[in-house]
Amino acid sequence: MSKTAWRANTAPFATAFWSSRKTPCCRPIGTSKAASRPGNRGNPHSRFCRPWLVGPKPHRRALASLAFSAILQAGRCRAAHPAAATVAVDIFLETFMPSSRIALLTALASLSAPIAAAVAQDAPSTAPPAAADQVLLDEPPAPPQPAVTAEGPVRENYEDGKVRVERRIRKMSDDSIVNHGQFTEYYRNGQKFAEGAYNNGVMEGEWSYWHENGQLGKKVVFKNGQPDGAWESFRADGTLHAKRSYKEGKRDGTWVTYYPDGKTQQLEQTFADGKLNGVVTVYFPSGKPRMTTEFKDDQRNGTVTEWDESGRKLAEAVYVNNLLDGKLTRYRPDGGSSEEFYSQGKRIPGPADGAK
C-alpha cells in the first residue's frame, strides 16, 4: 500500500480514535488513566499516537492491533465512532493474510454487532410513526330529569287587584316552574284574552283567543307547542279576517286574507314546508285580480303580471331568483306597448327596445 493511501485510510480513523479517548469509558482495554495519556511512552499503545499513525511508515501489525482494540472499545461504549469502526475493518482486511480473513471476518461480525446496535439506537427512525390508537370515552350520562316537587293553582293580578292570569303550575326539583294544566289570561276589563292548556310547559290542544269586546278572534290547535292544522281568524266585528293552515309548526297549504266585508278575497298565497311556492294573487275590492306572481322557495321565479281595476293589463315581466331576467313589457292605454330587456336585474339593449 502506498504512503498516500495509508495516510488517506488512517487519518479519519486516528482522529475518531483519539477523540473517543477523551471519554473515560472509551479508554483502550487494559490501560490505566495515566497510561492513556497521549504521548506516554510507557503506554502499550504509545507507539500508536497521532503523529505515528499518519507518518510515512506505519507499522502494519501495530495498526491492526490498534483497530482491533478500537472495535473492542466500541463494543463497550456507545460513544465509539462508526467512522472509526469502518476504517478499522478495512485495515484488518489489508493487514492479515488472505487465508486468515474468513476467520477474522467472523470475529469482526460478532465484535461489530454492539456498534451497529448502538448506532441504530441513536439514529432517528425514518419509518412513519404508528397511528395512535383512538381513545373512545363513554358518553357522560344524561342529567336526570327534574322531578315534580309541588303542583297547584296560581293567580296573578293587575295593580288594581283584578285577575290577570289563572293557571296551574308545577314546581320542579331544579327550582324551575312550568305551566301544567289549564291556563286563562284576562284583559283589564275582565274579558278573556286567551284560554288553553299546557302539558309540562308546552302548549297542547285547542287554544282560543278573544278580542277585548269579547268577540272570538281565533281558535288554534297546538301539538307539542306548534300550531298544527287549519284555523280561521275573525275581526272584532265578527267578520272573517283570514284562513290559515299549519303543518308541524310550518305554514302549509292555501292562505287567504279577506277584505273587511269578510267575503271578498284580498290575498291568496300557497305555502309548502313553510315557504311560498306557487302563484300569489292580490285582488281588488271588486274581486278582480290586481297582480299575480309566481314564487318558488320564497323567491319570485316566473311571470309577474299586473292589471288595473278595469281588467286591462298594465305590465308583464319575468323574474329569476327575485331579479328581473328577460323581457319586461309595459302596456299603454292607447293599446301600444314598450319592451325592456334585463339580465340578472340589469337592463340591457334588446332587439325590440323602445316604443312601438
C-alpha positions as YAML, in Angstrom:
chain: A
units: angstrom
residues:
- id: 1
  name: MET
  ca: [0.00, 0.00, 0.00]
- id: 2
  name: SER
  ca: [1.36, 3.39, -0.92]
- id: 3
  name: LYS
  ca: [2.16, 6.11, 1.61]
- id: 4
  name: THR
  ca: [-0.62, 8.31, 0.23]
- id: 5
  name: ALA
  ca: [-3.19, 5.51, 0.52]
- id: 6
  name: TRP
  ca: [-2.13, 4.77, 4.13]
- id: 7
  name: ARG
  ca: [-2.46, 8.41, 5.04]
- id: 8
  name: ALA
  ca: [-5.97, 8.61, 3.47]
- id: 9
  name: ASN
  ca: [-7.13, 5.43, 5.23]
- id: 10
  name: THR
  ca: [-5.67, 6.08, 8.65]
- id: 11
  name: ALA
  ca: [-6.25, 9.79, 9.10]
- id: 12
  name: PRO
  ca: [-10.04, 9.70, 9.78]
- id: 13
  name: PHE
  ca: [-9.60, 6.56, 11.91]
- id: 14
  name: ALA
  ca: [-6.90, 8.19, 14.03]
- id: 15
  name: THR
  ca: [-8.97, 11.33, 14.51]
- id: 16
  name: ALA
  ca: [-12.05, 9.38, 15.63]
- id: 17
  name: PHE
  ca: [-9.94, 7.08, 17.83]
- id: 18
  name: TRP
  ca: [-8.18, 9.85, 19.72]
- id: 19
  name: SER
  ca: [-11.42, 11.83, 20.03]
- id: 20
  name: SER
  ca: [-13.05, 8.83, 21.70]
- id: 21
  name: ARG
  ca: [-10.16, 8.52, 24.17]
- id: 22
  name: LYS
  ca: [-11.30, 11.81, 25.78]
- id: 23
  name: THR
  ca: [-14.24, 9.91, 27.31]
- id: 24
  name: PRO
  ca: [-13.14, 7.83, 30.34]
- id: 25
  name: CYS
  ca: [-15.29, 4.84, 29.42]
- id: 26
  name: CYS
  ca: [-13.68, 4.70, 25.97]
- id: 27
  name: ARG
  ca: [-10.07, 4.14, 27.04]
- id: 28
  name: PRO
  ca: [-8.39, 1.18, 25.30]
- id: 29
  name: ILE
  ca: [-8.89, -2.07, 27.13]
- id: 30
  name: GLY
  ca: [-6.22, -2.85, 29.79]
- id: 31
  name: THR
  ca: [-4.91, 0.71, 30.16]
- id: 32
  name: SER
  ca: [-4.98, 2.97, 33.16]
- id: 33
  name: LYS
  ca: [-5.79, 6.69, 33.17]
- id: 34
  name: ALA
  ca: [-2.11, 7.55, 33.42]
- id: 35
  name: ALA
  ca: [-1.12, 5.16, 30.69]
- id: 36
  name: SER
  ca: [-3.90, 6.50, 28.46]
- id: 37
  name: ARG
  ca: [-2.44, 9.99, 28.23]
- id: 38
  name: PRO
  ca: [-1.34, 10.77, 24.65]
- id: 39
  name: GLY
  ca: [2.46, 10.75, 24.25]
- id: 40
  name: ASN
  ca: [3.14, 8.48, 27.27]
- id: 41
  name: ARG
  ca: [5.86, 6.15, 26.02]
- id: 42
  name: GLY
  ca: [5.05, 3.64, 28.78]
- id: 43
  name: ASN
  ca: [1.61, 3.15, 27.32]
- id: 44
  name: PRO
  ca: [1.36, -0.11, 25.33]
- id: 45
  name: HIS
  ca: [-0.36, 1.96, 22.71]
- id: 46
  name: SER
  ca: [2.02, 4.93, 22.85]
- id: 47
  name: ARG
  ca: [3.53, 3.93, 19.55]
- id: 48
  name: PHE
  ca: [0.08, 4.43, 18.03]
- id: 49
  name: CYS
  ca: [-0.01, 8.17, 18.75]
- id: 50
  name: ARG
  ca: [-1.41, 10.56, 16.15]
- id: 51
  name: PRO
  ca: [1.94, 11.51, 14.50]
- id: 52
  name: TRP
  ca: [2.92, 7.87, 14.16]
- id: 53
  name: LEU
  ca: [-0.40, 6.87, 12.60]
- id: 54
  name: VAL
  ca: [-0.20, 9.46, 9.87]
- id: 55
  name: GLY
  ca: [3.55, 9.14, 9.46]
- id: 56
  name: PRO
  ca: [5.20, 7.93, 6.28]
- id: 57
  name: LYS
  ca: [5.90, 4.34, 7.51]
- id: 58
  name: PRO
  ca: [3.08, 2.96, 9.58]
- id: 59
  name: HIS
  ca: [3.60, -0.46, 11.18]
- id: 60
  name: ARG
  ca: [1.03, -2.83, 9.71]
- id: 61
  name: ARG
  ca: [0.69, -5.16, 12.71]
- id: 62
  name: ALA
  ca: [0.60, -2.28, 15.14]
- id: 63
  name: LEU
  ca: [-2.07, -0.61, 13.05]
- id: 64
  name: ALA
  ca: [-4.12, -3.82, 13.01]
- id: 65
  name: SER
  ca: [-3.77, -4.17, 16.76]
- id: 66
  name: LEU
  ca: [-4.94, -0.61, 17.18]
- id: 67
  name: ALA
  ca: [-8.01, -1.29, 15.02]
- id: 68
  name: PHE
  ca: [-8.81, -4.45, 16.99]
- id: 69
  name: SER
  ca: [-8.53, -2.51, 20.26]
- id: 70
  name: ALA
  ca: [-10.86, 0.21, 18.88]
- id: 71
  name: ILE
  ca: [-13.51, -2.35, 17.93]
- id: 72
  name: LEU
  ca: [-13.44, -3.89, 21.40]
- id: 73
  name: GLN
  ca: [-13.64, -0.42, 22.85]
- id: 74
  name: ALA
  ca: [-16.63, 0.43, 20.62]
- id: 75
  name: GLY
  ca: [-18.44, -2.64, 21.87]
- id: 76
  name: ARG
  ca: [-18.03, -1.41, 25.45]
- id: 77
  name: CYS
  ca: [-19.07, 2.18, 24.95]
- id: 78
  name: ARG
  ca: [-21.77, 3.63, 22.70]
- id: 79
  name: ALA
  ca: [-19.66, 6.75, 22.25]
- id: 80
  name: ALA
  ca: [-17.50, 4.89, 19.72]
- id: 81
  name: HIS
  ca: [-17.43, 6.43, 16.28]
- id: 82
  name: PRO
  ca: [-18.95, 4.39, 13.42]
- id: 83
  name: ALA
  ca: [-16.43, 6.00, 11.03]
- id: 84
  name: ALA
  ca: [-13.55, 4.61, 13.10]
- id: 85
  name: ALA
  ca: [-15.04, 1.12, 13.08]
- id: 86
  name: THR
  ca: [-15.42, 1.22, 9.30]
- id: 87
  name: VAL
  ca: [-11.81, 2.20, 8.77]
- id: 88
  name: ALA
  ca: [-10.69, -0.44, 11.32]
- id: 89
  name: VAL
  ca: [-12.37, -3.19, 9.32]
- id: 90
  name: ASP
  ca: [-10.61, -2.07, 6.13]
- id: 91
  name: ILE
  ca: [-7.25, -2.09, 7.95]
- id: 92
  name: PHE
  ca: [-7.88, -5.62, 9.24]
- id: 93
  name: LEU
  ca: [-8.62, -6.91, 5.78]
- id: 94
  name: GLU
  ca: [-5.46, -5.39, 4.32]
- id: 95
  name: THR
  ca: [-3.16, -6.31, 7.25]
- id: 96
  name: PHE
  ca: [-3.71, -10.05, 7.62]
- id: 97
  name: MET
  ca: [-3.10, -12.75, 5.06]
- id: 98
  name: PRO
  ca: [-6.00, -13.81, 2.82]
- id: 99
  name: SER
  ca: [-6.09, -17.23, 4.44]
- id: 100
  name: SER
  ca: [-6.92, -15.65, 7.79]
- id: 101
  name: ARG
  ca: [-9.53, -13.18, 6.53]
- id: 102
  name: ILE
  ca: [-12.51, -15.55, 6.79]
- id: 103
  name: ALA
  ca: [-11.87, -16.21, 10.47]
- id: 104
  name: LEU
  ca: [-11.22, -12.53, 11.05]
- id: 105
  name: LEU
  ca: [-14.44, -11.50, 9.30]
- id: 106
  name: THR
  ca: [-16.39, -13.90, 11.52]
- id: 107
  name: ALA
  ca: [-14.80, -12.40, 14.63]
- id: 108
  name: LEU
  ca: [-15.34, -8.87, 13.38]
- id: 109
  name: ALA
  ca: [-19.03, -9.55, 12.72]
- id: 110
  name: SER
  ca: [-19.57, -10.56, 16.35]
- id: 111
  name: LEU
  ca: [-17.47, -7.66, 17.63]
- id: 112
  name: SER
  ca: [-19.14, -5.04, 15.44]
- id: 113
  name: ALA
  ca: [-22.68, -6.05, 16.44]
- id: 114
  name: PRO
  ca: [-22.66, -3.78, 19.53]
- id: 115
  name: ILE
  ca: [-21.57, -0.87, 17.34]
- id: 116
  name: ALA
  ca: [-24.42, -1.41, 14.88]
- id: 117
  name: ALA
  ca: [-26.90, -1.73, 17.73]
- id: 118
  name: ALA
  ca: [-25.62, 1.46, 19.36]
- id: 119
  name: VAL
  ca: [-25.78, 3.42, 16.10]
- id: 120
  name: ALA
  ca: [-29.27, 2.12, 15.31]
- id: 121
  name: GLN
  ca: [-30.47, 3.08, 18.75]
- id: 122
  name: ASP
  ca: [-29.14, 6.64, 18.46]
- id: 123
  name: ALA
  ca: [-30.20, 7.27, 14.86]
- id: 124
  name: PRO
  ca: [-33.62, 8.82, 14.31]
- id: 125
  name: SER
  ca: [-36.17, 6.44, 12.85]
- id: 126
  name: THR
  ca: [-37.22, 7.09, 9.26]
- id: 127
  name: ALA
  ca: [-40.30, 4.89, 9.48]
- id: 128
  name: PRO
  ca: [-43.62, 6.74, 9.81]
- id: 129
  name: PRO
  ca: [-44.88, 6.80, 13.38]
- id: 130
  name: ALA
  ca: [-47.62, 4.34, 14.12]
- id: 131
  name: ALA
  ca: [-51.03, 5.91, 14.34]
- id: 132
  name: ALA
  ca: [-52.11, 6.39, 17.90]
- id: 133
  name: ASP
  ca: [-54.93, 4.17, 18.94]
- id: 134
  name: GLN
  ca: [-58.18, 6.07, 19.03]
- id: 135
  name: VAL
  ca: [-59.37, 6.56, 22.54]
- id: 136
  name: LEU
  ca: [-63.13, 6.37, 22.83]
- id: 137
  name: LEU
  ca: [-64.64, 7.67, 26.01]
- id: 138
  name: ASP
  ca: [-68.07, 6.73, 27.14]
- id: 139
  name: GLU
  ca: [-70.66, 9.43, 26.71]
- id: 140
  name: PRO
  ca: [-71.41, 11.12, 30.01]
- id: 141
  name: PRO
  ca: [-74.75, 10.04, 31.38]
- id: 142
  name: ALA
  ca: [-77.65, 12.36, 30.69]
- id: 143
  name: PRO
  ca: [-78.56, 14.51, 33.67]
- id: 144
  name: PRO
  ca: [-81.61, 13.20, 35.48]
- id: 145
  name: GLN
  ca: [-84.91, 14.82, 34.62]
- id: 146
  name: PRO
  ca: [-86.14, 17.17, 37.33]
- id: 147
  name: ALA
  ca: [-88.89, 15.70, 39.42]
- id: 148
  name: VAL
  ca: [-92.14, 17.39, 40.41]
- id: 149
  name: THR
  ca: [-91.98, 18.64, 43.99]
- id: 150
  name: ALA
  ca: [-95.23, 20.62, 44.13]
- id: 151
  name: GLU
  ca: [-98.28, 21.32, 41.94]
- id: 152
  name: GLY
  ca: [-101.25, 23.61, 42.20]
- id: 153
  name: PRO
  ca: [-103.13, 26.72, 41.01]
- id: 154
  name: VAL
  ca: [-101.59, 30.19, 40.84]
- id: 155
  name: ARG
  ca: [-103.32, 33.56, 40.39]
- id: 156
  name: GLU
  ca: [-101.67, 36.77, 39.24]
- id: 157
  name: ASN
  ca: [-103.39, 40.17, 39.45]
- id: 158
  name: TYR
  ca: [-103.19, 43.60, 37.88]
- id: 159
  name: GLU
  ca: [-102.22, 46.57, 40.05]
- id: 160
  name: ASP
  ca: [-105.87, 47.29, 40.77]
- id: 161
  name: GLY
  ca: [-106.35, 43.77, 42.07]
- id: 162
  name: LYS
  ca: [-108.23, 42.37, 39.08]
- id: 163
  name: VAL
  ca: [-107.22, 38.95, 37.84]
- id: 164
  name: ARG
  ca: [-104.67, 38.89, 35.05]
- id: 165
  name: VAL
  ca: [-103.75, 35.18, 34.87]
- id: 166
  name: GLU
  ca: [-105.14, 31.99, 36.33]
- id: 167
  name: ARG
  ca: [-103.02, 28.93, 35.76]
- id: 168
  name: ARG
  ca: [-101.79, 25.66, 37.18]
- id: 169
  name: ILE
  ca: [-98.08, 25.15, 37.66]
- id: 170
  name: ARG
  ca: [-95.55, 22.55, 38.65]
- id: 171
  name: LYS
  ca: [-92.52, 23.27, 40.78]
- id: 172
  name: MET
  ca: [-89.61, 21.05, 39.86]
- id: 173
  name: SER
  ca: [-86.66, 19.71, 41.83]
- id: 174
  name: ASP
  ca: [-84.30, 22.09, 39.98]
- id: 175
  name: ASP
  ca: [-86.37, 25.06, 41.30]
- id: 176
  name: SER
  ca: [-87.92, 25.73, 37.88]
- id: 177
  name: ILE
  ca: [-91.63, 26.40, 37.49]
- id: 178
  name: VAL
  ca: [-93.60, 25.25, 34.43]
- id: 179
  name: ASN
  ca: [-97.20, 25.67, 33.38]
- id: 180
  name: HIS
  ca: [-99.16, 22.44, 33.53]
- id: 181
  name: GLY
  ca: [-102.89, 22.26, 33.07]
- id: 182
  name: GLN
  ca: [-105.50, 24.93, 32.42]
- id: 183
  name: PHE
  ca: [-104.33, 28.45, 31.58]
- id: 184
  name: THR
  ca: [-106.51, 31.57, 31.28]
- id: 185
  name: GLU
  ca: [-105.43, 35.16, 30.71]
- id: 186
  name: TYR
  ca: [-107.71, 38.21, 31.00]
- id: 187
  name: TYR
  ca: [-107.91, 41.78, 29.72]
- id: 188
  name: ARG
  ca: [-108.01, 44.58, 32.26]
- id: 189
  name: ASN
  ca: [-111.76, 44.85, 31.75]
- id: 190
  name: GLY
  ca: [-112.18, 41.27, 32.85]
- id: 191
  name: GLN
  ca: [-112.78, 39.78, 29.38]
- id: 192
  name: LYS
  ca: [-110.85, 36.67, 28.46]
- id: 193
  name: PHE
  ca: [-107.88, 37.13, 26.20]
- id: 194
  name: ALA
  ca: [-106.64, 33.52, 25.84]
- id: 195
  name: GLU
  ca: [-107.55, 30.11, 27.15]
- id: 196
  name: GLY
  ca: [-105.97, 26.72, 26.67]
- id: 197
  name: ALA
  ca: [-103.89, 24.06, 28.34]
- id: 198
  name: TYR
  ca: [-100.24, 23.29, 28.93]
- id: 199
  name: ASN
  ca: [-98.51, 19.96, 29.25]
- id: 200
  name: ASN
  ca: [-95.26, 20.32, 31.19]
- id: 201
  name: GLY
  ca: [-94.69, 23.82, 29.87]
- id: 202
  name: VAL
  ca: [-95.77, 23.10, 26.28]
- id: 203
  name: MET
  ca: [-99.00, 24.36, 24.69]
- id: 204
  name: GLU
  ca: [-101.24, 21.45, 23.80]
- id: 205
  name: GLY
  ca: [-104.68, 21.09, 22.26]
- id: 206
  name: GLU
  ca: [-107.11, 23.81, 21.23]
- id: 207
  name: TRP
  ca: [-106.46, 27.39, 22.27]
- id: 208
  name: SER
  ca: [-108.99, 30.20, 21.90]
- id: 209
  name: TYR
  ca: [-108.29, 33.92, 21.67]
- id: 210
  name: TRP
  ca: [-110.75, 36.80, 22.04]
- id: 211
  name: HIS
  ca: [-110.89, 40.47, 21.27]
- id: 212
  name: GLU
  ca: [-111.32, 42.89, 24.16]
- id: 213
  name: ASN
  ca: [-115.02, 43.24, 23.33]
- id: 214
  name: GLY
  ca: [-115.49, 39.52, 23.87]
- id: 215
  name: GLN
  ca: [-115.65, 38.62, 20.17]
- id: 216
  name: LEU
  ca: [-113.83, 35.40, 19.34]
- id: 217
  name: GLY
  ca: [-110.60, 36.15, 17.45]
- id: 218
  name: LYS
  ca: [-109.38, 32.69, 16.51]
- id: 219
  name: LYS
  ca: [-109.06, 29.08, 17.58]
- id: 220
  name: VAL
  ca: [-105.76, 27.33, 17.06]
- id: 221
  name: VAL
  ca: [-104.79, 23.69, 17.65]
- id: 222
  name: PHE
  ca: [-101.33, 23.04, 19.07]
- id: 223
  name: LYS
  ca: [-99.30, 19.84, 19.05]
- id: 224
  name: ASN
  ca: [-96.13, 19.74, 21.10]
- id: 225
  name: GLY
  ca: [-96.14, 23.52, 21.28]
- id: 226
  name: GLN
  ca: [-96.51, 24.03, 17.50]
- id: 227
  name: PRO
  ca: [-99.64, 25.13, 15.61]
- id: 228
  name: ASP
  ca: [-101.00, 22.31, 13.51]
- id: 229
  name: GLY
  ca: [-103.99, 22.15, 11.19]
- id: 230
  name: ALA
  ca: [-106.38, 24.71, 9.65]
- id: 231
  name: TRP
  ca: [-107.93, 27.57, 11.58]
- id: 232
  name: GLU
  ca: [-109.75, 30.85, 10.99]
- id: 233
  name: SER
  ca: [-109.30, 34.30, 12.49]
- id: 234
  name: PHE
  ca: [-112.02, 36.93, 12.93]
- id: 235
  name: ARG
  ca: [-112.09, 40.69, 13.37]
- id: 236
  name: ALA
  ca: [-113.54, 42.40, 16.39]
- id: 237
  name: ASP
  ca: [-116.82, 42.91, 14.47]
- id: 238
  name: GLY
  ca: [-117.06, 39.19, 13.83]
- id: 239
  name: THR
  ca: [-116.22, 39.26, 10.12]
- id: 240
  name: LEU
  ca: [-113.82, 36.67, 8.75]
- id: 241
  name: HIS
  ca: [-110.30, 38.00, 8.53]
- id: 242
  name: ALA
  ca: [-108.19, 35.07, 7.33]
- id: 243
  name: LYS
  ca: [-107.88, 31.35, 6.88]
- id: 244
  name: ARG
  ca: [-104.60, 29.74, 7.81]
- id: 245
  name: SER
  ca: [-103.11, 26.29, 7.81]
- id: 246
  name: TYR
  ca: [-100.04, 24.89, 9.57]
- id: 247
  name: LYS
  ca: [-98.26, 21.59, 9.47]
- id: 248
  name: GLU
  ca: [-95.94, 20.80, 12.38]
- id: 249
  name: GLY
  ca: [-95.45, 24.49, 13.06]
- id: 250
  name: LYS
  ca: [-94.79, 25.48, 9.43]
- id: 251
  name: ARG
  ca: [-97.08, 27.39, 7.08]
- id: 252
  name: ASP
  ca: [-98.75, 24.98, 4.73]
- id: 253
  name: GLY
  ca: [-101.42, 24.95, 2.05]
- id: 254
  name: THR
  ca: [-103.51, 27.88, 0.88]
- id: 255
  name: TRP
  ca: [-103.68, 31.04, 2.96]
- id: 256
  name: VAL
  ca: [-106.45, 33.52, 2.24]
- id: 257
  name: THR
  ca: [-106.89, 37.04, 3.64]
- id: 258
  name: TYR
  ca: [-110.26, 38.80, 3.27]
- id: 259
  name: TYR
  ca: [-111.37, 42.39, 2.90]
- id: 260
  name: PRO
  ca: [-113.32, 43.89, 5.82]
- id: 261
  name: ASP
  ca: [-116.57, 42.51, 4.42]
- id: 262
  name: GLY
  ca: [-115.27, 39.08, 5.36]
- id: 263
  name: LYS
  ca: [-116.23, 37.65, 1.96]
- id: 264
  name: THR
  ca: [-114.02, 39.19, -0.75]
- id: 265
  name: GLN
  ca: [-110.55, 37.80, -1.04]
- id: 266
  name: GLN
  ca: [-107.74, 40.32, -0.71]
- id: 267
  name: LEU
  ca: [-104.72, 38.00, -0.90]
- id: 268
  name: GLU
  ca: [-104.22, 34.35, -1.73]
- id: 269
  name: GLN
  ca: [-100.94, 32.52, -1.12]
- id: 270
  name: THR
  ca: [-99.74, 28.94, -1.31]
- id: 271
  name: PHE
  ca: [-97.14, 27.52, 1.07]
- id: 272
  name: ALA
  ca: [-95.15, 24.30, 1.17]
- id: 273
  name: ASP
  ca: [-92.81, 23.42, 4.02]
- id: 274
  name: GLY
  ca: [-93.10, 26.93, 5.39]
- id: 275
  name: LYS
  ca: [-92.16, 28.72, 2.16]
- id: 276
  name: LEU
  ca: [-94.10, 30.47, -0.61]
- id: 277
  name: ASN
  ca: [-94.47, 28.08, -3.53]
- id: 278
  name: GLY
  ca: [-96.91, 28.68, -6.34]
- id: 279
  name: VAL
  ca: [-98.93, 31.66, -7.51]
- id: 280
  name: VAL
  ca: [-99.62, 34.60, -5.18]
- id: 281
  name: THR
  ca: [-102.63, 36.63, -6.19]
- id: 282
  name: VAL
  ca: [-103.59, 40.11, -4.99]
- id: 283
  name: TYR
  ca: [-107.23, 41.19, -5.58]
- id: 284
  name: PHE
  ca: [-109.07, 44.47, -5.91]
- id: 285
  name: PRO
  ca: [-112.04, 45.02, -3.55]
- id: 286
  name: SER
  ca: [-114.16, 44.22, -6.56]
- id: 287
  name: GLY
  ca: [-112.73, 40.73, -6.58]
- id: 288
  name: LYS
  ca: [-110.78, 41.20, -9.82]
- id: 289
  name: PRO
  ca: [-107.10, 40.25, -9.81]
- id: 290
  name: ARG
  ca: [-104.64, 43.07, -9.41]
- id: 291
  name: MET
  ca: [-101.37, 41.14, -9.62]
- id: 292
  name: THR
  ca: [-100.18, 37.55, -9.90]
- id: 293
  name: THR
  ca: [-96.65, 36.43, -9.07]
- id: 294
  name: GLU
  ca: [-95.07, 33.02, -9.32]
- id: 295
  name: PHE
  ca: [-92.94, 32.03, -6.31]
- id: 296
  name: LYS
  ca: [-90.54, 29.22, -5.57]
- id: 297
  name: ASP
  ca: [-88.98, 28.83, -2.11]
- id: 298
  name: ASP
  ca: [-89.96, 32.37, -1.07]
- id: 299
  name: GLN
  ca: [-88.47, 33.99, -4.19]
- id: 300
  name: ARG
  ca: [-90.10, 35.33, -7.32]
- id: 301
  name: ASN
  ca: [-89.40, 32.84, -10.09]
- id: 302
  name: GLY
  ca: [-91.58, 33.07, -13.15]
- id: 303
  name: THR
  ca: [-94.05, 35.53, -14.65]
- id: 304
  name: VAL
  ca: [-95.39, 38.59, -12.88]
- id: 305
  name: THR
  ca: [-98.49, 40.19, -14.36]
- id: 306
  name: GLU
  ca: [-100.29, 43.39, -13.27]
- id: 307
  name: TRP
  ca: [-103.78, 44.71, -14.20]
- id: 308
  name: ASP
  ca: [-105.80, 47.80, -13.48]
- id: 309
  name: GLU
  ca: [-109.22, 47.63, -11.85]
- id: 310
  name: SER
  ca: [-110.95, 47.53, -15.21]
- id: 311
  name: GLY
  ca: [-109.06, 44.39, -16.10]
- id: 312
  name: ARG
  ca: [-106.62, 45.98, -18.57]
- id: 313
  name: LYS
  ca: [-103.14, 44.53, -18.45]
- id: 314
  name: LEU
  ca: [-100.53, 47.04, -17.33]
- id: 315
  name: ALA
  ca: [-97.28, 45.10, -17.35]
- id: 316
  name: GLU
  ca: [-95.76, 41.67, -17.62]
- id: 317
  name: ALA
  ca: [-92.23, 40.58, -16.65]
- id: 318
  name: VAL
  ca: [-90.13, 37.52, -15.92]
- id: 319
  name: TYR
  ca: [-88.18, 37.06, -12.69]
- id: 320
  name: VAL
  ca: [-85.42, 34.60, -11.80]
- id: 321
  name: ASN
  ca: [-84.39, 34.35, -8.17]
- id: 322
  name: ASN
  ca: [-86.08, 37.65, -7.33]
- id: 323
  name: LEU
  ca: [-84.34, 39.52, -10.18]
- id: 324
  name: LEU
  ca: [-85.75, 40.74, -13.49]
- id: 325
  name: ASP
  ca: [-84.38, 38.40, -16.12]
- id: 326
  name: GLY
  ca: [-85.82, 38.56, -19.62]
- id: 327
  name: LYS
  ca: [-88.41, 40.78, -21.20]
- id: 328
  name: LEU
  ca: [-90.46, 43.42, -19.41]
- id: 329
  name: THR
  ca: [-93.47, 44.62, -21.37]
- id: 330
  name: ARG
  ca: [-95.40, 47.75, -20.45]
- id: 331
  name: TYR
  ca: [-98.86, 48.33, -21.97]
- id: 332
  name: ARG
  ca: [-100.19, 51.84, -22.71]
- id: 333
  name: PRO
  ca: [-103.83, 52.93, -22.56]
- id: 334
  name: ASP
  ca: [-103.78, 53.57, -26.32]
- id: 335
  name: GLY
  ca: [-103.08, 49.91, -26.95]
- id: 336
  name: GLY
  ca: [-99.38, 50.31, -27.63]
- id: 337
  name: SER
  ca: [-96.57, 48.79, -25.61]
- id: 338
  name: SER
  ca: [-92.87, 49.09, -24.90]
- id: 339
  name: GLU
  ca: [-90.32, 46.43, -24.13]
- id: 340
  name: GLU
  ca: [-87.21, 46.34, -22.00]
- id: 341
  name: PHE
  ca: [-84.73, 43.54, -21.54]
- id: 342
  name: TYR
  ca: [-82.96, 42.55, -18.34]
- id: 343
  name: SER
  ca: [-80.27, 40.11, -17.28]
- id: 344
  name: GLN
  ca: [-79.95, 39.32, -13.58]
- id: 345
  name: GLY
  ca: [-81.64, 42.57, -12.67]
- id: 346
  name: LYS
  ca: [-79.65, 44.80, -15.06]
- id: 347
  name: ARG
  ca: [-81.20, 46.41, -18.10]
- id: 348
  name: ILE
  ca: [-79.64, 45.56, -21.46]
- id: 349
  name: PRO
  ca: [-80.47, 46.63, -25.02]
- id: 350
  name: GLY
  ca: [-82.82, 44.29, -26.85]
- id: 351
  name: PRO
  ca: [-83.85, 43.69, -30.48]
- id: 352
  name: ALA
  ca: [-87.13, 45.47, -29.95]
- id: 353
  name: ASP
  ca: [-86.01, 48.02, -27.36]
- id: 354
  name: GLY
  ca: [-88.13, 51.18, -27.45]
- id: 355
  name: ALA
  ca: [-91.76, 52.09, -28.09]
- id: 356
  name: LYS
  ca: [-93.72, 50.66, -30.99]
...
